[in-house]
PDB file of C-alpha atoms (C1' of nucleotides) in Angstrom:
ATOM      1  CA  UNK A  23      -4.865 -33.443  11.108  1.00 39.00           C
ATOM      2  CA  UNK A  24      -7.660 -35.591  11.710  1.00 37.00           C
ATOM      3  CA  UNK A  25      -9.783 -33.958   8.972  1.00 38.00           C
ATOM      4  CA  UNK A  26     -12.606 -35.780   8.241  1.00 42.00           C
ATOM      5  CA  UNK A  27     -14.465 -33.311   6.267  1.00 49.00           C
ATOM      6  CA  UNK A  28     -18.161 -33.341   7.399  1.00 64.00           C
ATOM      7  CA  UNK A  29     -20.620 -30.410   5.271  1.00 80.00           C
ATOM      8  CA  UNK A  30     -20.468 -27.997   8.248  1.00 88.00           C
ATOM      9  CA  UNK A  31     -16.529 -28.999   9.027  1.00 90.00           C
ATOM     10  CA  UNK A  32     -16.330 -26.387   4.636  1.00 93.00           C
ATOM     11  CA  UNK A  33     -19.361 -24.341   5.735  1.00 95.00           C
ATOM     12  CA  UNK A  34     -17.240 -23.470   8.815  1.00 95.00           C
ATOM     13  CA  UNK A  35     -14.628 -23.563   7.422  1.00 95.00           C
ATOM     14  CA  UNK A  36     -16.013 -20.816   4.242  1.00 96.00           C
ATOM     15  CA  UNK A  37     -17.148 -18.952   7.554  1.00 96.00           C
ATOM     16  CA  UNK A  38     -13.707 -18.587   9.517  1.00 95.00           C
ATOM     17  CA  UNK A  39     -12.022 -15.801   6.812  1.00 96.00           C
ATOM     18  CA  UNK A  40     -13.230 -11.871   7.454  1.00 95.00           C
ATOM     19  CA  UNK A  41     -13.398 -12.136   3.782  1.00 97.00           C
ATOM     20  CA  UNK A  42     -16.262 -14.851   3.226  1.00 97.00           C
ATOM     21  CA  UNK A  43     -17.831 -13.327   5.102  1.00 96.00           C
ATOM     22  CA  UNK A  44     -18.260 -10.297   4.406  1.00 96.00           C
ATOM     23  CA  UNK A  45     -19.354 -11.381   1.108  1.00 97.00           C
ATOM     24  CA  UNK A  46     -22.381 -13.458   2.778  1.00 97.00           C
ATOM     25  CA  UNK A  47     -23.579 -10.002   4.386  1.00 95.00           C
ATOM     26  CA  UNK A  48     -23.393  -8.231   1.780  1.00 95.00           C
ATOM     27  CA  UNK A  49     -25.341 -10.793  -0.028  1.00 96.00           C
ATOM     28  CA  UNK A  50     -28.037 -11.712   2.884  1.00 94.00           C
ATOM     29  CA  UNK A  51     -28.784  -7.993   1.399  1.00 93.00           C
ATOM     30  CA  UNK A  52     -30.106  -8.990  -2.762  1.00 94.00           C
ATOM     31  CA  UNK A  53     -28.473 -11.008  -5.583  1.00 95.00           C
ATOM     32  CA  UNK A  54     -25.008  -9.166  -6.738  1.00 96.00           C
ATOM     33  CA  UNK A  55     -22.547  -9.610 -10.160  1.00 97.00           C
ATOM     34  CA  UNK A  56     -19.013 -11.048  -9.333  1.00 97.00           C
ATOM     35  CA  UNK A  57     -17.341  -7.562 -10.642  1.00 96.00           C
ATOM     36  CA  UNK A  58     -20.077  -6.159  -8.601  1.00 96.00           C
ATOM     37  CA  UNK A  59     -19.370  -7.832  -5.369  1.00 96.00           C
ATOM     38  CA  UNK A  60     -15.711  -7.685  -6.224  1.00 96.00           C
ATOM     39  CA  UNK A  61     -15.955  -3.702  -6.897  1.00 95.00           C
ATOM     40  CA  UNK A  62     -16.459  -3.175  -2.571  1.00 93.00           C
ATOM     41  CA  UNK A  63     -13.444  -5.398  -2.381  1.00 96.00           C
ATOM     42  CA  UNK A  64     -10.077  -4.451  -2.391  1.00 96.00           C
ATOM     43  CA  UNK A  65      -8.925  -7.748  -3.788  1.00 97.00           C
ATOM     44  CA  UNK A  66      -8.757  -9.278  -6.679  1.00 97.00           C
ATOM     45  CA  UNK A  67     -11.608 -10.099  -9.325  1.00 97.00           C
ATOM     46  CA  UNK A  68      -9.543 -14.142  -8.775  1.00 97.00           C
ATOM     47  CA  UNK A  69      -9.626 -13.606  -5.468  1.00 98.00           C
ATOM     48  CA  UNK A  70     -12.601 -13.128  -5.167  1.00 98.00           C
ATOM     49  CA  UNK A  71     -13.383 -16.006  -7.378  1.00 98.00           C
ATOM     50  CA  UNK A  72     -11.725 -18.544  -5.075  1.00 98.00           C
ATOM     51  CA  UNK A  73     -13.434 -17.140  -2.122  1.00 98.00           C
ATOM     52  CA  UNK A  74     -17.038 -17.847  -3.372  1.00 98.00           C
ATOM     53  CA  UNK A  75     -15.746 -21.245  -5.080  1.00 97.00           C
ATOM     54  CA  UNK A  76     -15.130 -21.557  -1.387  1.00 98.00           C
ATOM     55  CA  UNK A  77     -19.091 -20.912  -0.593  1.00 98.00           C
ATOM     56  CA  UNK A  78     -20.658 -21.972  -3.122  1.00 97.00           C
ATOM     57  CA  UNK A  79     -18.946 -25.032  -1.996  1.00 96.00           C
ATOM     58  CA  UNK A  80     -20.201 -24.518   1.436  1.00 96.00           C
ATOM     59  CA  UNK A  81     -23.615 -24.215  -0.384  1.00 96.00           C
ATOM     60  CA  UNK A  82     -23.161 -20.794   1.258  1.00 96.00           C
ATOM     61  CA  UNK A  83     -24.544 -19.046  -1.790  1.00 97.00           C
ATOM     62  CA  UNK A  84     -26.236 -19.867  -5.719  1.00 96.00           C
ATOM     63  CA  UNK A  85     -25.045 -18.084  -8.659  1.00 96.00           C
ATOM     64  CA  UNK A  86     -26.117 -18.731 -12.296  1.00 96.00           C
ATOM     65  CA  UNK A  87     -24.219 -17.235 -15.279  1.00 95.00           C
ATOM     66  CA  UNK A  88     -26.540 -14.754 -18.264  1.00 95.00           C
ATOM     67  CA  UNK A  89     -24.819 -13.711 -20.941  1.00 94.00           C
ATOM     68  CA  UNK A  90     -20.885 -13.377 -19.463  1.00 96.00           C
ATOM     69  CA  UNK A  91     -22.570 -11.898 -16.091  1.00 97.00           C
ATOM     70  CA  UNK A  92     -22.736 -13.890 -13.340  1.00 97.00           C
ATOM     71  CA  UNK A  93     -24.874 -13.565 -10.358  1.00 97.00           C
ATOM     72  CA  UNK A  94     -24.530 -14.608  -6.945  1.00 97.00           C
ATOM     73  CA  UNK A  95     -27.016 -15.125  -4.378  1.00 96.00           C
ATOM     74  CA  UNK A  96     -27.164 -15.864  -0.548  1.00 95.00           C
ATOM     75  CA  UNK A  97     -28.394 -19.837   0.614  1.00 94.00           C
ATOM     76  CA  UNK A  98     -29.906 -18.993   3.896  1.00 92.00           C
ATOM     77  CA  UNK A  99     -30.325 -22.939   5.074  1.00 92.00           C
ATOM     78  CA  UNK A 100     -26.635 -23.339   4.549  1.00 94.00           C
ATOM     79  CA  UNK A 101     -27.002 -21.015   7.816  1.00 93.00           C
ATOM     80  CA  UNK A 102     -30.345 -22.362   9.256  1.00 92.00           C
ATOM     81  CA  UNK A 103     -27.662 -25.377   9.421  1.00 92.00           C
ATOM     82  CA  UNK A 104     -25.273 -23.435  11.633  1.00 93.00           C
ATOM     83  CA  UNK A 105     -28.100 -21.623  13.974  1.00 92.00           C
ATOM     84  CA  UNK A 106     -28.883 -24.990  14.352  1.00 92.00           C
ATOM     85  CA  UNK A 107     -25.703 -26.352  15.147  1.00 92.00           C
ATOM     86  CA  UNK A 108     -25.273 -23.745  17.923  1.00 92.00           C
ATOM     87  CA  UNK A 109     -28.023 -23.978  19.951  1.00 90.00           C
ATOM     88  CA  UNK A 110     -28.158 -27.059  20.161  1.00 91.00           C
ATOM     89  CA  UNK A 111     -24.304 -27.093  22.220  1.00 90.00           C
ATOM     90  CA  UNK A 112     -26.647 -24.882  23.964  1.00 89.00           C
ATOM     91  CA  UNK A 113     -28.705 -26.844  24.764  1.00 89.00           C
ATOM     92  CA  UNK A 114     -27.017 -29.854  25.438  1.00 88.00           C
ATOM     93  CA  UNK A 115     -25.183 -28.037  27.660  1.00 87.00           C
ATOM     94  CA  UNK A 116     -27.775 -26.019  29.968  1.00 82.00           C
ATOM     95  CA  UNK A 117     -29.139 -28.760  30.808  1.00 81.00           C
ATOM     96  CA  UNK A 118     -25.516 -29.912  32.806  1.00 69.00           C
ATOM     97  CA  UNK A 119     -25.919 -25.731  33.912  1.00 59.00           C
ATOM     98  CA  UNK A 120     -26.021 -26.750  37.941  1.00 54.00           C
ATOM     99  CA  UNK A 121     -23.601 -28.984  38.640  1.00 51.00           C
ATOM    100  CA  UNK A 122     -20.372 -26.236  37.608  1.00 52.00           C
ATOM    101  CA  UNK A 123     -22.185 -24.244  39.615  1.00 51.00           C
ATOM    102  CA  UNK A 124     -21.623 -26.672  42.148  1.00 48.00           C
ATOM    103  CA  UNK A 125     -18.583 -27.278  40.813  1.00 51.00           C
ATOM    104  CA  UNK A 126     -17.029 -22.849  41.011  1.00 49.00           C
ATOM    105  CA  UNK A 127     -18.135 -22.747  43.806  1.00 46.00           C
ATOM    106  CA  UNK A 128     -15.998 -25.332  45.689  1.00 47.00           C
ATOM    107  CA  UNK A 129     -13.247 -24.858  43.725  1.00 49.00           C
ATOM    108  CA  UNK A 130     -11.586 -21.208  44.061  1.00 44.00           C
ATOM    109  CA  UNK A 131      -8.078 -21.025  42.641  1.00 43.00           C
ATOM    110  CA  UNK A 132      -8.194 -18.910  39.925  1.00 44.00           C
ATOM    111  CA  UNK A 133      -5.748 -19.115  36.091  1.00 56.00           C
TER     112      UNK A 133
ATOM    113  CA  UNK B  87      -5.506 -10.412   3.662  1.00 39.00           C
ATOM    114  CA  UNK B  88      -6.943  -7.869   5.077  1.00 37.00           C
ATOM    115  CA  UNK B  89      -7.348  -9.871   8.715  1.00 37.00           C
ATOM    116  CA  UNK B  90      -9.060  -6.732  11.112  1.00 42.00           C
ATOM    117  CA  UNK B  91      -9.509  -8.991  13.881  1.00 48.00           C
ATOM    118  CA  UNK B  92     -13.292  -8.950  15.084  1.00 65.00           C
ATOM    119  CA  UNK B  93     -14.846 -11.556  18.059  1.00 80.00           C
ATOM    120  CA  UNK B  94     -16.735 -12.171  15.650  1.00 88.00           C
ATOM    121  CA  UNK B  95     -13.287 -13.451  13.500  1.00 89.00           C
ATOM    122  CA  UNK B  96     -11.432 -15.757  16.356  1.00 93.00           C
ATOM    123  CA  UNK B  97     -14.068 -17.827  16.623  1.00 95.00           C
ATOM    124  CA  UNK B  98     -15.419 -18.877  13.304  1.00 95.00           C
ATOM    125  CA  UNK B  99     -11.966 -19.277  12.806  1.00 95.00           C
ATOM    126  CA  UNK B 100     -12.038 -21.595  16.011  1.00 96.00           C
ATOM    127  CA  UNK B 101     -15.345 -23.622  15.055  1.00 96.00           C
ATOM    128  CA  UNK B 102     -13.522 -24.504  11.693  1.00 95.00           C
ATOM    129  CA  UNK B 103     -10.823 -26.235  12.855  1.00 96.00           C
ATOM    130  CA  UNK B 104     -13.066 -30.216  13.272  1.00 95.00           C
ATOM    131  CA  UNK B 105     -11.357 -31.102  16.236  1.00 97.00           C
ATOM    132  CA  UNK B 106     -11.692 -27.957  17.655  1.00 97.00           C
ATOM    133  CA  UNK B 107     -15.065 -28.595  17.214  1.00 96.00           C
ATOM    134  CA  UNK B 108     -15.381 -32.403  18.364  1.00 96.00           C
ATOM    135  CA  UNK B 109     -13.834 -30.778  21.679  1.00 97.00           C
ATOM    136  CA  UNK B 110     -16.211 -28.257  22.006  1.00 97.00           C
ATOM    137  CA  UNK B 111     -19.511 -31.403  21.973  1.00 95.00           C
ATOM    138  CA  UNK B 112     -17.585 -33.205  24.132  1.00 95.00           C
ATOM    139  CA  UNK B 113     -17.879 -29.764  27.090  1.00 96.00           C
ATOM    140  CA  UNK B 114     -21.338 -29.194  25.813  1.00 94.00           C
ATOM    141  CA  UNK B 115     -22.104 -32.938  27.942  1.00 93.00           C
ATOM    142  CA  UNK B 116     -21.344 -31.467  30.954  1.00 94.00           C
ATOM    143  CA  UNK B 117     -16.863 -29.400  32.381  1.00 95.00           C
ATOM    144  CA  UNK B 118     -14.032 -31.738  32.039  1.00 96.00           C
ATOM    145  CA  UNK B 119      -9.816 -32.257  32.548  1.00 97.00           C
ATOM    146  CA  UNK B 120      -7.387 -31.361  30.203  1.00 97.00           C
ATOM    147  CA  UNK B 121      -5.855 -34.490  30.796  1.00 96.00           C
ATOM    148  CA  UNK B 122      -9.850 -36.760  29.707  1.00 96.00           C
ATOM    149  CA  UNK B 123     -10.354 -34.718  26.771  1.00 96.00           C
ATOM    150  CA  UNK B 124      -7.183 -35.584  25.579  1.00 95.00           C
ATOM    151  CA  UNK B 125      -7.022 -39.033  26.300  1.00 95.00           C
ATOM    152  CA  UNK B 126     -10.873 -39.294  23.462  1.00 93.00           C
ATOM    153  CA  UNK B 127      -8.097 -37.391  20.807  1.00 96.00           C
ATOM    154  CA  UNK B 128      -6.031 -38.789  19.096  1.00 96.00           C
ATOM    155  CA  UNK B 129      -3.397 -35.502  19.337  1.00 97.00           C
ATOM    156  CA  UNK B 130      -0.389 -35.281  21.964  1.00 97.00           C
ATOM    157  CA  UNK B 131      -1.358 -33.000  25.033  1.00 97.00           C
ATOM    158  CA  UNK B 132       0.177 -30.556  24.393  1.00 97.00           C
ATOM    159  CA  UNK B 133      -2.135 -30.727  20.433  1.00 98.00           C
ATOM    160  CA  UNK B 134      -4.858 -30.480  23.036  1.00 98.00           C
ATOM    161  CA  UNK B 135      -2.877 -27.306  24.559  1.00 98.00           C
ATOM    162  CA  UNK B 136      -3.109 -26.029  22.012  1.00 98.00           C
ATOM    163  CA  UNK B 137      -6.889 -26.136  20.546  1.00 98.00           C
ATOM    164  CA  UNK B 138      -8.471 -25.319  23.574  1.00 98.00           C
ATOM    165  CA  UNK B 139      -5.927 -21.483  23.251  1.00 97.00           C
ATOM    166  CA  UNK B 140      -7.790 -21.740  20.726  1.00 97.00           C
ATOM    167  CA  UNK B 141     -11.268 -22.165  22.120  1.00 98.00           C
ATOM    168  CA  UNK B 142     -10.593 -19.139  25.670  1.00 97.00           C
ATOM    169  CA  UNK B 143      -8.569 -17.453  22.721  1.00 96.00           C
ATOM    170  CA  UNK B 144     -12.918 -17.110  21.124  1.00 96.00           C
ATOM    171  CA  UNK B 145     -13.789 -16.698  24.895  1.00 96.00           C
ATOM    172  CA  UNK B 146     -15.813 -20.337  23.775  1.00 96.00           C
ATOM    173  CA  UNK B 147     -13.838 -22.201  26.686  1.00 97.00           C
ATOM    174  CA  UNK B 148     -12.794 -20.788  29.799  1.00 96.00           C
ATOM    175  CA  UNK B 149     -10.703 -23.383  32.413  1.00 96.00           C
ATOM    176  CA  UNK B 150      -9.788 -23.608  36.367  1.00 96.00           C
ATOM    177  CA  UNK B 151      -7.170 -25.020  37.391  1.00 95.00           C
ATOM    178  CA  UNK B 152      -7.227 -26.431  41.015  1.00 95.00           C
ATOM    179  CA  UNK B 153      -3.927 -28.586  42.434  1.00 95.00           C
ATOM    180  CA  UNK B 154      -2.451 -29.890  38.875  1.00 96.00           C
ATOM    181  CA  UNK B 155      -6.150 -30.378  37.438  1.00 97.00           C
ATOM    182  CA  UNK B 156      -7.419 -27.964  34.507  1.00 97.00           C
ATOM    183  CA  UNK B 157     -11.153 -28.046  34.850  1.00 97.00           C
ATOM    184  CA  UNK B 158     -12.561 -27.350  30.968  1.00 97.00           C
ATOM    185  CA  UNK B 159     -15.637 -25.998  31.068  1.00 96.00           C
ATOM    186  CA  UNK B 160     -18.081 -24.587  28.325  1.00 95.00           C
ATOM    187  CA  UNK B 161     -19.132 -20.704  27.903  1.00 94.00           C
ATOM    188  CA  UNK B 162     -22.365 -20.866  25.535  1.00 92.00           C
ATOM    189  CA  UNK B 163     -22.823 -16.667  25.533  1.00 92.00           C
ATOM    190  CA  UNK B 164     -20.116 -17.697  22.242  1.00 94.00           C
ATOM    191  CA  UNK B 165     -22.154 -19.936  20.363  1.00 93.00           C
ATOM    192  CA  UNK B 166     -25.347 -17.058  20.884  1.00 92.00           C
ATOM    193  CA  UNK B 167     -23.395 -14.494  19.308  1.00 92.00           C
ATOM    194  CA  UNK B 168     -22.458 -17.117  16.390  1.00 93.00           C
ATOM    195  CA  UNK B 169     -26.038 -18.339  16.524  1.00 92.00           C
ATOM    196  CA  UNK B 170     -27.272 -14.900  16.579  1.00 93.00           C
ATOM    197  CA  UNK B 171     -25.204 -14.141  13.233  1.00 92.00           C
ATOM    198  CA  UNK B 172     -26.165 -16.704  11.279  1.00 92.00           C
ATOM    199  CA  UNK B 173     -29.951 -16.027  11.720  1.00 90.00           C
ATOM    200  CA  UNK B 174     -29.191 -12.345  11.031  1.00 91.00           C
ATOM    201  CA  UNK B 175     -28.651 -12.479   7.658  1.00 90.00           C
ATOM    202  CA  UNK B 176     -31.049 -15.732   7.453  1.00 89.00           C
ATOM    203  CA  UNK B 177     -33.222 -12.319   8.289  1.00 89.00           C
ATOM    204  CA  UNK B 178     -31.751  -9.315   5.629  1.00 87.00           C
ATOM    205  CA  UNK B 179     -31.531 -11.833   2.925  1.00 87.00           C
ATOM    206  CA  UNK B 180     -35.850 -13.714   4.462  1.00 82.00           C
ATOM    207  CA  UNK B 181     -36.404  -9.300   3.723  1.00 81.00           C
ATOM    208  CA  UNK B 182     -35.187  -9.428  -0.118  1.00 70.00           C
ATOM    209  CA  UNK B 183     -36.091 -13.001  -1.857  1.00 60.00           C
ATOM    210  CA  UNK B 184     -38.830 -11.438  -3.843  1.00 55.00           C
ATOM    211  CA  UNK B 185     -36.162 -10.026  -6.222  1.00 51.00           C
ATOM    212  CA  UNK B 186     -34.448 -13.064  -6.478  1.00 52.00           C
ATOM    213  CA  UNK B 187     -37.669 -15.366  -7.315  1.00 51.00           C
ATOM    214  CA  UNK B 188     -37.831 -12.536  -9.970  1.00 48.00           C
ATOM    215  CA  UNK B 189     -35.091 -12.887 -11.521  1.00 51.00           C
ATOM    216  CA  UNK B 190     -34.838 -16.747 -11.529  1.00 49.00           C
ATOM    217  CA  UNK B 191     -38.356 -15.997 -13.780  1.00 47.00           C
ATOM    218  CA  UNK B 192     -36.067 -14.332 -16.558  1.00 47.00           C
ATOM    219  CA  UNK B 193     -32.957 -16.745 -16.753  1.00 50.00           C
ATOM    220  CA  UNK B 194     -32.069 -20.145 -17.570  1.00 45.00           C
ATOM    221  CA  UNK B 195     -28.984 -19.923 -17.460  1.00 45.00           C
ATOM    222  CA  UNK B 196     -26.655 -22.807 -16.054  1.00 43.00           C
ATOM    223  CA  UNK B 197     -23.086 -22.896 -14.667  1.00 57.00           C
TER     224      UNK B 197
ATOM    225  C1'  DT C 201      12.797 -37.020  49.350  1.00 54.29           C
ATOM    226  C1'  DA C 202      11.778 -39.474  44.877  1.00 54.29           C
ATOM    227  C1'  DT C 203       8.621 -40.910  41.568  1.00 54.29           C
ATOM    228  C1'  DT C 204       4.390 -40.351  38.894  1.00 54.29           C
ATOM    229  C1'  DT C 205       0.800 -37.755  37.723  1.00 54.29           C
ATOM    230  C1'  DG C 206      -0.875 -33.678  34.742  1.00 54.29           C
ATOM    231  C1'  DG C 207       0.304 -29.939  32.671  1.00 54.29           C
ATOM    232  C1'  DT C 208       2.955 -26.513  29.748  1.00 54.29           C
ATOM    233  C1'  DT C 209       6.672 -24.152  27.156  1.00 54.29           C
ATOM    234  C1'  DA C 210       9.409 -24.074  23.161  1.00 54.29           C
ATOM    235  C1'  DA C 211      11.145 -25.648  18.273  1.00 54.29           C
ATOM    236  C1'  DG C 212      10.535 -26.996  14.608  1.00 54.29           C
ATOM    237  C1'  DC C 213       8.596 -28.701  10.171  1.00 54.29           C
ATOM    238  C1'  DA C 214       5.026 -29.728   6.718  1.00 54.29           C
ATOM    239  C1'  DT C 215       0.676 -28.913   5.153  1.00 54.29           C
ATOM    240  C1'  DG C 216      -2.820 -25.755   3.412  1.00 54.29           C
ATOM    241  C1'  DC C 217      -4.638 -20.941   2.573  1.00 54.29           C
ATOM    242  C1'  DG C 218      -4.925 -16.588   0.463  1.00 54.29           C
ATOM    243  C1'  DC C 219      -3.373 -13.169  -2.181  1.00 54.29           C
ATOM    244  C1'  DT C 220      -0.445 -11.678  -6.234  1.00 54.29           C
ATOM    245  C1'  DT C 221       0.282 -11.294 -11.834  1.00 54.29           C
ATOM    246  C1'  DA C 222      -0.354 -13.217 -16.382  1.00 54.29           C
ATOM    247  C1'  DA C 223      -2.597 -15.719 -19.176  1.00 54.29           C
ATOM    248  C1'  DG C 224      -6.754 -16.878 -21.862  1.00 54.29           C
ATOM    249  C1'  DT C 225     -12.555 -17.353 -23.127  1.00 54.29           C
ATOM    250  C1'  DA C 226     -16.400 -16.104 -23.716  1.00 54.29           C
ATOM    251  C1'  DT C 227     -20.060 -11.803 -24.767  1.00 54.29           C
ATOM    252  C1'  DT C 228     -21.548  -7.533 -25.660  1.00 54.29           C
ATOM    253  C1'  DG C 229     -21.446  -3.202 -28.278  1.00 54.29           C
ATOM    254  C1'  DC C 230     -18.680  -0.204 -32.549  1.00 54.29           C
TER     255       DC C 230
ATOM    256  C1'  DG D  43     -14.611  -7.625 -37.826  1.00 54.29           C
ATOM    257  C1'  DC D  44     -12.630  -5.576 -33.352  1.00 54.29           C
ATOM    258  C1'  DA D  45     -12.228  -3.856 -28.800  1.00 54.29           C
ATOM    259  C1'  DA D  46     -14.272  -3.372 -24.753  1.00 54.29           C
ATOM    260  C1'  DT D  47     -16.266  -5.504 -20.645  1.00 54.29           C
ATOM    261  C1'  DA D  48     -16.784 -10.005 -17.489  1.00 54.29           C
ATOM    262  C1'  DC D  49     -15.603 -13.280 -16.400  1.00 54.29           C
ATOM    263  C1'  DT D  50     -12.146 -17.110 -16.070  1.00 54.29           C
ATOM    264  C1'  DT D  51      -7.743 -20.485 -15.853  1.00 54.29           C
ATOM    265  C1'  DA D  52      -3.372 -21.523 -14.158  1.00 54.29           C
ATOM    266  C1'  DA D  53       0.598 -21.134 -11.094  1.00 54.29           C
ATOM    267  C1'  DG D  54       3.296 -19.731  -7.830  1.00 54.29           C
ATOM    268  C1'  DC D  55       4.771 -17.370  -3.561  1.00 54.29           C
ATOM    269  C1'  DG D  56       4.374 -15.813   1.592  1.00 54.29           C
ATOM    270  C1'  DC D  57       2.685 -17.268   6.142  1.00 54.29           C
ATOM    271  C1'  DA D  58      -0.971 -19.230   9.315  1.00 54.29           C
ATOM    272  C1'  DT D  59      -1.787 -23.106  11.341  1.00 54.29           C
ATOM    273  C1'  DG D  60      -1.443 -28.234  13.611  1.00 54.29           C
ATOM    274  C1'  DC D  61       1.126 -30.803  15.157  1.00 54.29           C
ATOM    275  C1'  DT D  62       4.910 -33.190  16.683  1.00 54.29           C
ATOM    276  C1'  DT D  63       9.272 -34.200  20.646  1.00 54.29           C
ATOM    277  C1'  DA D  64      11.837 -32.713  24.224  1.00 54.29           C
ATOM    278  C1'  DA D  65      11.795 -30.573  27.401  1.00 54.29           C
ATOM    279  C1'  DC D  66      10.448 -28.578  31.947  1.00 54.29           C
ATOM    280  C1'  DC D  67       7.986 -28.150  36.390  1.00 54.29           C
ATOM    281  C1'  DA D  68       4.945 -28.302  40.127  1.00 54.29           C
ATOM    282  C1'  DA D  69       1.349 -31.346  42.566  1.00 54.29           C
ATOM    283  C1'  DA D  70       0.480 -35.353  44.836  1.00 54.29           C
ATOM    284  C1'  DT D  71       1.518 -40.265  46.768  1.00 54.29           C
ATOM    285  C1'  DA D  72       4.732 -43.221  48.278  1.00 54.29           C
TER     286       DA D  72
END
DNA sequence: TATTTGGTTAAGCATGCGCTTAAGTATTGC
DNA sequence: GCAATACTTAAGCGCATGCTTAACCAAATA
């Protein structure tokens, strides 16, 4: 597949799943226990754990266990990296946009 | 999987693949023809086409065919949506950060 | 008109991923 | 101590995904 893993890679892959994105959105409201998190999802607890593992590997969440309860919370730094990447591509593109306008004017083939 | 497809969903899924992210980064420099794009990648042309299909479905790229050459370019609006989402989660989290500090102080179990 | 070039479609394969159930392991409460 | 609670680990299953090769088609070139 050509899959050399980069930090950004695990990040995007983690957020590609809607369930995991839902967990992130949930955690954006504040820390939650694993079971608390699972109670809001239509999947088994082991599945929740697996998702949390992916999110943690991507640096998107952190957790700490106290007694028998594991608390999970968001790590905003990862989201920042994501935003920065998107913005960088956008910025790069904006500086080249002029050429495209010319190209579009010269042509009219649709597809 | 719980996969109700949302616009954001196809977007993240498209960017989860490093080859596709590479294509996006390439296109951020300016429009390119399909074969031109493919020449820089260690995969077959059909594979490139498939990636472009995913990117287009996600709204990340647009293309137009002129003669027998298809030109492909970036659509920055999709990247903007991505950045906005990341920022929204971040912002939401920042407003709740205080609670976490308290929690961390009260505990010290590591894991 | 014949050939090359640039792209497209189709089929099939191998791997990865998300999910499940079943079976643990620590804490906590009675 | 015994049971309930809150995870955790392990194994396995089915579908999605990225890739390939083998045609095929249409535009440009000789």
